[in-house]
Backbone as numpy.savetxt, mean C-alpha at the origin, in Angstrom:
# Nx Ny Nz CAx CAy CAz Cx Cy Cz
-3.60 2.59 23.53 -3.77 2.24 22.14 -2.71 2.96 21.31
-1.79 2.25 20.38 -0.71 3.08 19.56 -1.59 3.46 18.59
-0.57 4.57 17.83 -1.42 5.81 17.08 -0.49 5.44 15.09
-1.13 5.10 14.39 -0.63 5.03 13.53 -0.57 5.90 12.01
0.23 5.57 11.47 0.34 6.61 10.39 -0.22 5.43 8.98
-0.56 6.36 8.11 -1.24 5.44 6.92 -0.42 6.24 5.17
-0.64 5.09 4.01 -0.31 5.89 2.76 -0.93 5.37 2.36
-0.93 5.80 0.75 -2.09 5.25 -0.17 -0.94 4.97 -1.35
-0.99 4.25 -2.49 0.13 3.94 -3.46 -0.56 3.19 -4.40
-0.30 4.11 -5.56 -1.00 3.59 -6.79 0.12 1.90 -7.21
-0.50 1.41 -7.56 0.41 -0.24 -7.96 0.12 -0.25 -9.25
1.06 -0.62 -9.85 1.04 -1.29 -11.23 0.74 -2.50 -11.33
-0.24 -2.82 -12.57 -0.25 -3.94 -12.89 0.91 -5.09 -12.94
1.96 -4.48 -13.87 2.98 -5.14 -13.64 3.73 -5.72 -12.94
3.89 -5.06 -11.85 5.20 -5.07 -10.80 4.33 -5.16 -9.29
3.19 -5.42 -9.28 2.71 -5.45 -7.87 3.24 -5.86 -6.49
3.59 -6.78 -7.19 4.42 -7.50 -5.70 5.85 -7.00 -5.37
6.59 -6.37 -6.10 7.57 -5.65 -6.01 7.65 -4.86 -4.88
6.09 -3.92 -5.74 5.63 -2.82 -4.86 5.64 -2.36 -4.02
4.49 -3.74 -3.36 4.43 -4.56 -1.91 5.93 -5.12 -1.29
6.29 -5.64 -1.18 7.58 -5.66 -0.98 8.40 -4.81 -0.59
8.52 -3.72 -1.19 9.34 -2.51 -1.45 8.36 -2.21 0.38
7.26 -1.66 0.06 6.88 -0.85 1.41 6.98 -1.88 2.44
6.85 -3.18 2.35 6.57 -3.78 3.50 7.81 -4.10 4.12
9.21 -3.80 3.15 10.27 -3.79 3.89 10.45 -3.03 4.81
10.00 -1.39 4.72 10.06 -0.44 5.11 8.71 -0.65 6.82
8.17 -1.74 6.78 7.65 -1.95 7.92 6.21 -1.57 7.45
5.38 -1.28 6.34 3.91 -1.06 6.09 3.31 -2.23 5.96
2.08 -2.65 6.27 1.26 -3.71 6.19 0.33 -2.94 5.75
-0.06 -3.89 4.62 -1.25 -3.77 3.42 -2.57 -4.13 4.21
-4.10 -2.96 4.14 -4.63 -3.02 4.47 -5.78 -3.16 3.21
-5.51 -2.97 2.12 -6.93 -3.05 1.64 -6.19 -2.65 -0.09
-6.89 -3.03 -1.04 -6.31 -2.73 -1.97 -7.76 -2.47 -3.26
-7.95 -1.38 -4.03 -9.00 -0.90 -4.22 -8.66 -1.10 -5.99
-9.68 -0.83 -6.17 -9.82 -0.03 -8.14 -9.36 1.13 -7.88
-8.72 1.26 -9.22 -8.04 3.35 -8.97 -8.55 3.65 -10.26
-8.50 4.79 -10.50 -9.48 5.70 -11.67 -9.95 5.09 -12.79
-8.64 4.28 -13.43 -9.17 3.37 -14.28 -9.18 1.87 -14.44
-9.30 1.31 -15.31 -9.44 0.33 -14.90 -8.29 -0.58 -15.31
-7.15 -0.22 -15.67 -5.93 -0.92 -15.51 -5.01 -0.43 -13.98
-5.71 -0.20 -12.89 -4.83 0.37 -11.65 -5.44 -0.25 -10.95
-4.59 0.02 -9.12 -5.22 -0.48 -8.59 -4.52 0.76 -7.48
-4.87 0.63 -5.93 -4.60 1.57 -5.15 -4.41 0.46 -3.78
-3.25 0.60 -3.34 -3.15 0.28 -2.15 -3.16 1.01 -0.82
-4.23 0.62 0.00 -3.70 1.41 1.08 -2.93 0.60 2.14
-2.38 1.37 2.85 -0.75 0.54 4.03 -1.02 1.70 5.43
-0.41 0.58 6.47 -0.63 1.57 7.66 0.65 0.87 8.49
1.74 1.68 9.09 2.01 1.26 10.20 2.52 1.69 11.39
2.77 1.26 12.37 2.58 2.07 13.84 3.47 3.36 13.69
2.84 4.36 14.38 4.15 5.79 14.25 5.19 5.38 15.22
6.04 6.14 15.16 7.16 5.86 15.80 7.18 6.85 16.61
């Protein structure tokens, strides 16, 4: 079973998909995406295999 590494990343309303983008170039796949403290945020979490 591979062993993976995870982040968490606050997203802006604005620019979300950017965001996304930005990490998923970098090889992260979006696992879940939450409410963050208030209620104009949101929190992504991303995981992908360690190297």
């Amino acid at each position: 079973m591979g062993k993976w590494e995870y982040a968490t990343v606050p997203l802006l309303a604005h620019n979300t998909k950017q965001i996304l983008d930005m990490w998923g170039e970098d090889g992260w796949e979006l696992v879940q995406v939450v409410a963050g403290p208030n209620s104009e945020s949101l929190v992504a979490y991303l995981k992908r295999p360690k190297e």
